[in-house]
XYZ file of C-alpha atoms in Angstrom:
577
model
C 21.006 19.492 44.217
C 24.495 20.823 43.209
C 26.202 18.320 45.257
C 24.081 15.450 43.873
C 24.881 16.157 40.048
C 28.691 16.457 40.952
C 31.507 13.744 40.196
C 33.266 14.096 43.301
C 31.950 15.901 46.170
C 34.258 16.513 49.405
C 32.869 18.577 52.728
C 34.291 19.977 55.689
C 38.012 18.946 55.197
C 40.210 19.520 58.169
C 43.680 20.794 57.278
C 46.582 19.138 57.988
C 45.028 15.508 57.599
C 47.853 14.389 54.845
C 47.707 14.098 51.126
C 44.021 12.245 50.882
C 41.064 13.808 49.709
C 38.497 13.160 52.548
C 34.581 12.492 52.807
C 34.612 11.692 48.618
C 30.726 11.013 47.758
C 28.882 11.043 44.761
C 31.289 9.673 42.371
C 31.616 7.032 39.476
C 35.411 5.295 39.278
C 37.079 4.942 36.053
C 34.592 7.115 34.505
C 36.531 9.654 32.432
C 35.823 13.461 31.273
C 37.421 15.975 29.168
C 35.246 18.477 29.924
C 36.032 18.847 33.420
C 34.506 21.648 36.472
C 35.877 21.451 39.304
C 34.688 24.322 42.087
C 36.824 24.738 45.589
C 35.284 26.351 48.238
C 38.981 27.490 49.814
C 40.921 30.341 52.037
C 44.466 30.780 52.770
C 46.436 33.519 54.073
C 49.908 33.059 52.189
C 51.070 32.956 49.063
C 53.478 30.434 48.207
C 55.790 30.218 45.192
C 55.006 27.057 42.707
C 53.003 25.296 45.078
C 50.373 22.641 44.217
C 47.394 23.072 46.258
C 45.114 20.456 44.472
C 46.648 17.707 42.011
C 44.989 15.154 40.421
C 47.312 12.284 38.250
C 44.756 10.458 35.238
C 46.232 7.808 32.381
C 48.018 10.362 30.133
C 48.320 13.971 32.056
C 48.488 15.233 35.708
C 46.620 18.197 36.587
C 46.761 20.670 39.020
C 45.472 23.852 40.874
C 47.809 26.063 42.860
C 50.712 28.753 43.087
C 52.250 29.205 39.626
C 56.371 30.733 39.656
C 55.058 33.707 38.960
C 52.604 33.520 42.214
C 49.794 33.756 40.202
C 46.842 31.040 40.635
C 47.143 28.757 38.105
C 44.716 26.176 36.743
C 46.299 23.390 34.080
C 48.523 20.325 32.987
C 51.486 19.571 35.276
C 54.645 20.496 33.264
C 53.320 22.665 30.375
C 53.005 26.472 30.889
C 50.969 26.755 27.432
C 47.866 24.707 28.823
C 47.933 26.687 32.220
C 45.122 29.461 33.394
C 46.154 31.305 35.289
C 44.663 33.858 37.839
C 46.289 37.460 39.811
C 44.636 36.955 42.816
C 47.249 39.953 44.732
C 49.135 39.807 47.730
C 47.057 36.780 49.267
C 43.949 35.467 49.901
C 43.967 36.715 53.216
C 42.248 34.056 55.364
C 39.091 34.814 53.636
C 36.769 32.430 52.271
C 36.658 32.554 48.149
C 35.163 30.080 45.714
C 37.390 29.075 43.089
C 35.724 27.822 39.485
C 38.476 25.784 36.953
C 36.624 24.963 33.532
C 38.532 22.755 30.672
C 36.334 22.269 27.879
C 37.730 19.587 25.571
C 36.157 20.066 22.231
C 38.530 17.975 19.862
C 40.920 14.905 20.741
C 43.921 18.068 20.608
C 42.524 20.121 23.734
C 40.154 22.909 24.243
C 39.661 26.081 26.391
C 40.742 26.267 30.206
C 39.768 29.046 32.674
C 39.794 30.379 36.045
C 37.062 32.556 38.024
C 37.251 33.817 41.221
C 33.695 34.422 43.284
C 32.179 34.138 39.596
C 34.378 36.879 37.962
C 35.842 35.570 34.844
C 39.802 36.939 35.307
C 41.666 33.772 34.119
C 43.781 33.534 30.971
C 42.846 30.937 28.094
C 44.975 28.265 27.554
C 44.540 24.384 26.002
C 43.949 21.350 28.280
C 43.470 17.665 27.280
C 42.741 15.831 30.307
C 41.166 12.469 31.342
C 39.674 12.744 35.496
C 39.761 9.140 36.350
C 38.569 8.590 40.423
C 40.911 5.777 41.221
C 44.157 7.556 39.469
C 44.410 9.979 42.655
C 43.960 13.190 43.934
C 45.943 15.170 46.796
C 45.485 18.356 48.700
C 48.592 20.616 50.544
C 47.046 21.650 53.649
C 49.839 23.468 54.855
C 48.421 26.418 52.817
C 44.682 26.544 52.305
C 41.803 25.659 54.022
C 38.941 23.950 52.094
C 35.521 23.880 52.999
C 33.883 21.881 49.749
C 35.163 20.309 46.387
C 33.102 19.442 43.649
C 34.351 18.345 40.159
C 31.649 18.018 37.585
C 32.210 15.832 34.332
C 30.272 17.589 32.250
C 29.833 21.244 31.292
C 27.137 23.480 32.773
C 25.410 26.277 31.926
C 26.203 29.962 32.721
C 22.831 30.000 34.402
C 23.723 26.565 36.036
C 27.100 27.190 37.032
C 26.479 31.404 37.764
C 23.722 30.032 40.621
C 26.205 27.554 42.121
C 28.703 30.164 42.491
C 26.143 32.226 43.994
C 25.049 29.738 46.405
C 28.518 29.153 47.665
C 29.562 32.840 47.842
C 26.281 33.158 50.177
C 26.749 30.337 52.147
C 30.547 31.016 53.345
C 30.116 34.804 53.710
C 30.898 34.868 56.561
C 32.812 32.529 57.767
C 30.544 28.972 58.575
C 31.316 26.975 61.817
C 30.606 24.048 59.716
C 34.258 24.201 58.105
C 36.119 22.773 61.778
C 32.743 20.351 62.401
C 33.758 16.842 63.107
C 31.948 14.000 63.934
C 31.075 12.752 67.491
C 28.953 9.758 66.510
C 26.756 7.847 63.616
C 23.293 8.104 63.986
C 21.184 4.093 64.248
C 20.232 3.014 61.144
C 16.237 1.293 62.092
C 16.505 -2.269 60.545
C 14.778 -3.398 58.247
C 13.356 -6.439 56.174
C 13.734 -7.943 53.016
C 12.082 -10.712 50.750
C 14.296 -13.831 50.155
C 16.163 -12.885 46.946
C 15.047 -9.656 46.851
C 18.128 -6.862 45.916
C 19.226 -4.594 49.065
C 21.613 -1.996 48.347
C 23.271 -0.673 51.003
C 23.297 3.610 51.495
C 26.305 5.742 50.783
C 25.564 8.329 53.181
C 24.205 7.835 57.058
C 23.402 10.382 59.430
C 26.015 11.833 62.184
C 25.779 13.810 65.096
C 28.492 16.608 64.887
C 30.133 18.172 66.843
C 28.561 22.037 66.211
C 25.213 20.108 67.758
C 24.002 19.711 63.719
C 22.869 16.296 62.284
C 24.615 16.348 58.660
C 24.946 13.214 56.067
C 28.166 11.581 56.504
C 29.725 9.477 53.932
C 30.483 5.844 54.631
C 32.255 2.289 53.873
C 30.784 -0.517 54.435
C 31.995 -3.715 56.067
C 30.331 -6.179 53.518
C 27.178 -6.422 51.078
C 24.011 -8.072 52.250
C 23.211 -10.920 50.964
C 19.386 -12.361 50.511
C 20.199 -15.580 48.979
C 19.159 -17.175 52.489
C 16.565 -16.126 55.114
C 17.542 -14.984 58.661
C 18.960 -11.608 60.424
C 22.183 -9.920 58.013
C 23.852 -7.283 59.284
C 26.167 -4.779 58.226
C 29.023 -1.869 59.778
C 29.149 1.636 58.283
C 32.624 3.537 58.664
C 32.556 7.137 58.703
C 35.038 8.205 55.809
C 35.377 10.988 57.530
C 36.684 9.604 61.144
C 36.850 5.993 60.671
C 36.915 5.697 64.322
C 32.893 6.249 63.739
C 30.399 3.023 63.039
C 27.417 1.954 62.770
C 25.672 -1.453 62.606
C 22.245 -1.876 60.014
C 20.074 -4.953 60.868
C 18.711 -6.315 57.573
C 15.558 -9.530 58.196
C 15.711 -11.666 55.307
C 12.099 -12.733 55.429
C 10.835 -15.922 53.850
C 6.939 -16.657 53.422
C 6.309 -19.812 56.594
C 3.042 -20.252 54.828
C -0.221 -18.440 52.953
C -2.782 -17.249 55.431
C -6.114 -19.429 54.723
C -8.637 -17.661 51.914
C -12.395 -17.715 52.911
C -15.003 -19.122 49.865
C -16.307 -16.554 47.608
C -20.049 -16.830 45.826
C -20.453 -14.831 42.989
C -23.185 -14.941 40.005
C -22.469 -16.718 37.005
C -21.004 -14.230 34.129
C -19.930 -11.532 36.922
C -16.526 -9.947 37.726
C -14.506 -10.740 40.716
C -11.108 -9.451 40.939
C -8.642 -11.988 42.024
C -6.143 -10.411 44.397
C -2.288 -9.697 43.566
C -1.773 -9.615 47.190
C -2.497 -12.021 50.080
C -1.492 -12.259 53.404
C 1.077 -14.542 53.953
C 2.589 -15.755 57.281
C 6.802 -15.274 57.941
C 9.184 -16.865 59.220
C 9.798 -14.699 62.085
C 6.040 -14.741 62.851
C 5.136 -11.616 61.412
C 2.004 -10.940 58.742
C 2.982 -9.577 55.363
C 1.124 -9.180 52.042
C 2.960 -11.268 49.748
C 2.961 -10.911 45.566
C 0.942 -14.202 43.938
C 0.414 -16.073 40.835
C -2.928 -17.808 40.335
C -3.631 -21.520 38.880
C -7.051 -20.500 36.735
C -6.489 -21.188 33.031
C -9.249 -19.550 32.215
C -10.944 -15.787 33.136
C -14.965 -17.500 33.111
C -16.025 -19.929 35.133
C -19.361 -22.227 34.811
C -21.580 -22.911 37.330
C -20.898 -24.661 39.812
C -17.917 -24.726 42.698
C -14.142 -24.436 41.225
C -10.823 -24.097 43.621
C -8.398 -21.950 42.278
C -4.839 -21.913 43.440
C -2.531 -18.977 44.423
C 1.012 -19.600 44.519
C 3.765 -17.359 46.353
C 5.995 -15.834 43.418
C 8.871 -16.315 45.713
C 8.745 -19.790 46.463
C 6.189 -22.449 44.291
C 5.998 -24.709 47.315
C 3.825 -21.970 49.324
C 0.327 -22.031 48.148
C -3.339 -21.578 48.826
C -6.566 -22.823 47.568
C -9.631 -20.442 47.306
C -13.154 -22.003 47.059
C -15.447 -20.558 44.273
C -19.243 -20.731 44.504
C -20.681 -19.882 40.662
C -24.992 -19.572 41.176
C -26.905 -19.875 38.077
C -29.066 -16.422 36.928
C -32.316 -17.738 35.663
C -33.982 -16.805 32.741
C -37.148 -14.228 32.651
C -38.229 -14.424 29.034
C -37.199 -14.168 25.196
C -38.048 -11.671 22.746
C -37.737 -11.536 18.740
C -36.537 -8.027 17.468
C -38.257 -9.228 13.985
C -42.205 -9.873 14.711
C -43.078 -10.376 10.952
C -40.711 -10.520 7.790
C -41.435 -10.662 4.358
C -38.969 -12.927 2.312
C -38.173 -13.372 -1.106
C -37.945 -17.599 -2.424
C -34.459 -18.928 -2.001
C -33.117 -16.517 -0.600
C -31.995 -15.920 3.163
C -32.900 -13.859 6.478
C -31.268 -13.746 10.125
C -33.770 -13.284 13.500
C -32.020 -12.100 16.490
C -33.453 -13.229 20.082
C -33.102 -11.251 23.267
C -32.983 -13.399 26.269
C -34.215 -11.437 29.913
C -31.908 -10.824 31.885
C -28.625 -10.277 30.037
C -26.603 -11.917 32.507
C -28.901 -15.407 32.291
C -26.820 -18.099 32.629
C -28.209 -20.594 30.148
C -28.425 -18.787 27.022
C -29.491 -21.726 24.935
C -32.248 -21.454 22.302
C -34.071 -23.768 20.020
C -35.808 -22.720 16.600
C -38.495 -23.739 14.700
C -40.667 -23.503 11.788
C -44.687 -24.465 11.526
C -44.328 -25.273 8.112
C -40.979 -25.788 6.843
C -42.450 -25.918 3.074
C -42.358 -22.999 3.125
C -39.860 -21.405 5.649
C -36.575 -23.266 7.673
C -34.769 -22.166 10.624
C -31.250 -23.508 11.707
C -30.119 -22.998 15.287
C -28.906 -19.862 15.282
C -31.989 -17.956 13.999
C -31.072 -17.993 10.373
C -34.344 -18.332 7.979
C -34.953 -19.474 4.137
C -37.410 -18.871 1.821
C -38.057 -22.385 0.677
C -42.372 -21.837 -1.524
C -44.606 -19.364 -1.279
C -47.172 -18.890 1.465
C -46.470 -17.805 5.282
C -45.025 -19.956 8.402
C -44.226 -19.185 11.942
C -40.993 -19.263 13.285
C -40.905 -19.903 16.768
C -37.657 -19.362 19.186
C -37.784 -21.363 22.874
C -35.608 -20.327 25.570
C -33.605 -23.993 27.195
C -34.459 -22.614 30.572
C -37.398 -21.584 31.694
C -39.436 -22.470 28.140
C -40.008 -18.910 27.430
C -40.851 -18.340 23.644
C -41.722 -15.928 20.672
C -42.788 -16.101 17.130
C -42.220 -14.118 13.979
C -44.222 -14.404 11.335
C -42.533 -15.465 7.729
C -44.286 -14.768 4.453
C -42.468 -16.244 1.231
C -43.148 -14.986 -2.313
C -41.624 -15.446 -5.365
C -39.605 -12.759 -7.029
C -39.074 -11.800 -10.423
C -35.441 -11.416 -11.558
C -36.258 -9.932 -14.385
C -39.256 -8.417 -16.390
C -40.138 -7.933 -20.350
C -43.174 -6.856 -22.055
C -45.336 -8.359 -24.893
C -44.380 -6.319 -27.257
C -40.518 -4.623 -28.160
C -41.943 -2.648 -30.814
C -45.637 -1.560 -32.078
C -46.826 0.748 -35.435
C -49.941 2.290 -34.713
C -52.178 5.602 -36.328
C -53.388 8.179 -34.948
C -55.606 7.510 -31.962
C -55.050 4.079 -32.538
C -54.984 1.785 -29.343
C -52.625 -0.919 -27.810
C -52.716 -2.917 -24.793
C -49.203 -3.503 -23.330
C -48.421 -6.474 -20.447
C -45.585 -7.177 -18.478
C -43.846 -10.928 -18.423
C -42.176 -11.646 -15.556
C -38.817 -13.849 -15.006
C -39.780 -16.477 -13.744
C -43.476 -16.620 -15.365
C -44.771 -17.129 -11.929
C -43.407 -14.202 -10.026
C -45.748 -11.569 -8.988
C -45.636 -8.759 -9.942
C -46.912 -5.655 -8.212
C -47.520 -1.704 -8.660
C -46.024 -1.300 -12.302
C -45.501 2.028 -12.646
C -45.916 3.221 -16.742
C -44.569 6.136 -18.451
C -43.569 7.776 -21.971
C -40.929 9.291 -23.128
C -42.633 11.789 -25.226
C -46.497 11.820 -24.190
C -47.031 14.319 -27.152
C -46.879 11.339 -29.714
C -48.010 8.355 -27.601
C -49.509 8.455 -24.147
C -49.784 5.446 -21.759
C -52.272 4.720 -18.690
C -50.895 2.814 -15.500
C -52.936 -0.102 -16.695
C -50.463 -0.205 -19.845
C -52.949 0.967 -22.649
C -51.596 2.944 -25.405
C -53.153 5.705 -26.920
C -51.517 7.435 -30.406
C -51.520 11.014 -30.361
C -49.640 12.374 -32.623
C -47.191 11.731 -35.513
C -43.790 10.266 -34.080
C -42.073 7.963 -32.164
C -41.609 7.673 -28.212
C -40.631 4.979 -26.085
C -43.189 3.169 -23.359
C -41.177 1.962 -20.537
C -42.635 -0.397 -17.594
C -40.983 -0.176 -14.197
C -41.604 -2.763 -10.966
C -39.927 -2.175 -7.675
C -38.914 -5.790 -6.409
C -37.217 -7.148 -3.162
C -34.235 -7.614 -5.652
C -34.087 -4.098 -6.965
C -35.621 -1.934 -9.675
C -36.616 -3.808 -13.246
C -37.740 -2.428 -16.205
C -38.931 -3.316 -19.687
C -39.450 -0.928 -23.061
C -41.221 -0.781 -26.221
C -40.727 1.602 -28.898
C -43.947 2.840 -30.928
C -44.366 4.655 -33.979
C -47.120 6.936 -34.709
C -48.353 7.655 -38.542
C -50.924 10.200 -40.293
C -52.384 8.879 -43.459
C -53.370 10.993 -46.324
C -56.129 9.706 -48.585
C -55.290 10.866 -52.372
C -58.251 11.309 -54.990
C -59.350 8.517 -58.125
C -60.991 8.293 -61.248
C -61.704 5.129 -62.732
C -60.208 4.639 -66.139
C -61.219 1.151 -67.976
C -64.841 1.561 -68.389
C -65.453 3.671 -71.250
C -69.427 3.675 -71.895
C -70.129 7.376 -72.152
C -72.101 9.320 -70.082
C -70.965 6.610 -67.175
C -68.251 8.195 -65.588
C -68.683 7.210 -61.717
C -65.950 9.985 -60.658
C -63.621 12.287 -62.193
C -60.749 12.398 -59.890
C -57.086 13.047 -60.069
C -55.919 9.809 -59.554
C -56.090 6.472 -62.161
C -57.068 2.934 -60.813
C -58.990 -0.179 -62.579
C -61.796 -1.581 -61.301
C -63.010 -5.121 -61.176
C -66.054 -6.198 -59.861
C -66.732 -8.556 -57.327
C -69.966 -10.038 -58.404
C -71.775 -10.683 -61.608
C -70.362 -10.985 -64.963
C -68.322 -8.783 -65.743
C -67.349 -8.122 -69.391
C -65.023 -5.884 -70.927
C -64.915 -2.681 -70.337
C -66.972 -3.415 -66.752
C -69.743 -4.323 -68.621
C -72.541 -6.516 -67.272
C -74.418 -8.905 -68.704
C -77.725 -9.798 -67.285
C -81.877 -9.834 -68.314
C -84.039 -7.237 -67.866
C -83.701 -3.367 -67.059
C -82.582 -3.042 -63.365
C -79.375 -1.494 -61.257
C -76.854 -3.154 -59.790
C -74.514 -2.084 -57.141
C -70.995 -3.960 -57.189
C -68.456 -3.756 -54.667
C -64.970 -3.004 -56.614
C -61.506 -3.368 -55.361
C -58.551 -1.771 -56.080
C -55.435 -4.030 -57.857
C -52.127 -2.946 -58.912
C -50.408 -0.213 -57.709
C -51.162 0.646 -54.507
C -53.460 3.410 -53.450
C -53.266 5.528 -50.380
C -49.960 7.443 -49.082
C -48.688 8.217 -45.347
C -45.812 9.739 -44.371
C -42.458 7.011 -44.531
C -44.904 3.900 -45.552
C -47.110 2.631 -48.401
C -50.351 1.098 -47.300
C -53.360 -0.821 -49.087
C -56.148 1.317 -49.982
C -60.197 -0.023 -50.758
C -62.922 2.002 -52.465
C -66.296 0.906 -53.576
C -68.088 2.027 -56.412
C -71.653 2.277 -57.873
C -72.436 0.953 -60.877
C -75.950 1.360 -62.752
């Protein structure tokens, strides 16, 4: 994994093979970093005086690892001491294997930190670097004095964990000294051909397999002598050259298949309103005789077919001129019956109801139903189950199933509803255990009207039976409210009622003035005039012989009786001899 995240990876670099950096995978050209890791798997046994053992030139600054004046390691810019790390490594490295860690960290457009470490031990100085690694501006190696093993430079900064566990693995893997360092290459591996779909992309591989020469098989990078192209079908190949030894190749085979033709389809039946998959897939037949399942597009415009026998088209995505017809068989489901889920409704006049029909078996492939009403004076049905109220009395609706003639019937009764309700009276005056008989009116006059429920507000003053008789109880007032529950909600009507008490106050009659005929002696003044006879003054009557009369006398004038809050007409009769 540490090789695959690094910008330039080299392995197994024979000394003395000239200033070029060998076996280079894993790398992006003109891709640029300032924060720049490189780690050099290395040993040497001198320790030479200003010499460069790893340079690399980029658009503005050269860089370079190697032998400062001083014969210290140094890590920095070519020609400026103040951006150098640099490292006291001793008398010489002493033919042992060491890994060697450079970081530049470019933080700002002026520079950042640089650093050495040696086998993960942090012993370089700080100094500033400002640095651009471009691939294709050049790298070189002097292999007069050090032996490399692996290179990696990493664009990017790591993490101490990251880059503390590379180390590690390195400093592991060359203690002690690995045979794999001298390894060269005695051939390149075959490379199995392959195939490819006409215009399909092929990229090539960077790396092949190699036999070397230590009796290992290791990934080699390689060149290749030209791209493959799938623009036309036919046999492509392709030589590998092992960067490495170029002296080593290998040829890749690449088919460039085309579809000959699509591989017949066998007829389907299926059930009208079921699922069948169409496949993505078919077989198709190729040009160099072989069977392949080849991506298709199909013709249907639509996902449900009728019944009856359809061909549907597939069509190789590849090439529109390769196609295939598949044969469809659609069977009809037959219906098994019809049920309502509404076997009776009640329905107010003019106004609307839906009944919803289940048809046996869910899947039936005619559907169809037809409605209709036994008496549509009183109840109509449109197609799709929909019912209105049209007079009062009761009709069947009937639904009929297209196939098969399966039916059911709901039963429709139609009244007329009142919208709203009053009574005959808004207001009444009645006396104690005095009586009143109260109706209710309905909106429109002939609505019915049903279980009126009747109550009082204060039953101490005026109670009322659920027949809507009134009965005064008690001085007061109290309201008498009448409620029906219709279709269209709750209405309700009121009438207020008053209650009095009379008091009956005591006379004496004052304009007849023959003495010794006083009829009463009361508290109370009235006149009396007599309803029959003659009647002269003083109440006198005039008449033959010696007999008794009775008269009936009414009260005029000021009225005569009090009640509480009212005045009221009062009538006495009187005796007279």
């Amino acid at each position: 994994q540490y090789q695959e995240d690094a910008f330039v990876w080299g392995k197994s670099l024979s000394p003395n093979a000239g200033n070029a950096l060998l076996n280079i995978t894993n790398f992006t050209p003109n891709q640029e970093t300032r924060n720049m890791i490189f780690i050099m798997v290395a040993k040497g046994n001198v320790q030479n005086t200003s010499t460069d053992i790893l340079t690399g030139t980029s658009q503005n600054n050269s860089w370079f690892f190697g032998w400062g004046a001083d014969q210290r390691l140094q890590f920095g810019r070519i020609g400026n001491s103040s951006t150098y790390a640099s490292l006291d490594v001793g008398a010489g490295l002493n033919g042992k294997w060491h890994v060697f860690t450079g970081i530049a960290t470019q933080t700002g457009q002026n520079g950042g930190s640089l650093s050495l470490r040696i086998d993960g031990e942090v012993l370089g100085t700080t100094g500033t670097f400002t640095e651009e690694l471009r691939h294709n501006d050049g790298m070189s190696i002097n292999w007069k004095d050090i032996e490399i093993a692996e290179l990696l430079i990493y664009r990017n900064q790591k993490s101490t964990h990251e880059l503390d566990a590379i180390e590690t693995y390195l400093i592991d893997k060359y203690n002690p000294d690995p045979e794999i360092t001298n390894m060269k290459i005695i051939s390149l591996r075959p490379i199995p051909s392959t195939s490819v779909y006409l215009n399909d992309s092929f990229t090539l591989p960077q790396t092949v397999y190699a036999n070397m020469s230590n009796g290992t098989i290791q990934s080699a990078g390689v060149t290749w002598s030209t791209s493959i192209e799938t623009d036309t079908p036919g046999l492509k190949t392709a030589t590998a050259t092992a960067v490495m030894d170029p002296t080593k190749t290998v040829t890749l085979s690449v088919y460039v298949m085309s579809v000959s033709y699509l591989k017949a389809l066998d007829p389907i039946t299926i059930n009208h309103g079921d699922n069948y998959p169409l496949p993505n897939r078919i077989t198709a037949v190729m040009t160099n005789g072989d069977e392949e399942k080849v991506d298709v597009r199909w013709s249907s415009k639509t996902n449900v077919l009728d019944v009856g026998t359809h061909t549907l088209t597939a069509t190789f995505v590849g090439d529109n001129s390769k196609t295939v017809n598949l044969t469809v068989h659609v069977q009809q489901i037959a219906v098994t019956g019809v049920s309502l889920h509404e076997n009776s409704m009640l329905l107010p006049k003019d106004s609307e109801a839906m009944l919803y029909a289940s048809v046996a078996p869910s899947n039936a492939s005619n559907r169809s139903l037809v409605w209709t009403s036994s008496d549509p004076t009183v109840a109509t049905v449109d197609n799709d189950g929909k019912v209105k109220g049209v007079g009062e009395g009761t009709a069947n609706i009937t639904v009929k199933t297209v196939d098969g003639g399966f039916t059911d019937v709901s039963q429709i009764t139609v009244f007329v509803s009142a919208i709203s309700i009053q009574l005959n009276k808004s207001s009444t005056q009645l006396r104690i255990n005095d009586q009143e008989q109260l109706t209710v009116i309905p909106n429109p006059e002939d609505a019915e009207i049903n279980n009126v429920e009747w109550s009082s507000s204060n039953a101490s003053v005026a109670e009322v039976d659920q027949t809507g008789k009134i009965t005064a109880k008690s001085a007061g007032g109290t309201i008498i409210t009448a409620t029906v529950n219709t279709p269209g909600g709750i209405l309700t009507a009121t009438c207020q009622v008053n209650v009095s008490q009379v008091t009956v106050v005591d006379y004496k009659i004052v304009n007849y003035t023959r003495t010794g005929f006083i009829v009463y002696t009361l508290s109370a003044d009235i006149n009396i005039v007599l309803s029959d006879g003659t009647v002269h003054e003083h109440g006198r009557i005039s008449g033959r012989g010696f007999f008794m009369s009775s008269y009936t006398t009414s009260v005029s004038g000021t009225a005569l009786a009090e009640s509480t809050g009212e005045t009221v007409s009062y009538s006495i009769s009187v005796t007279i001899p």
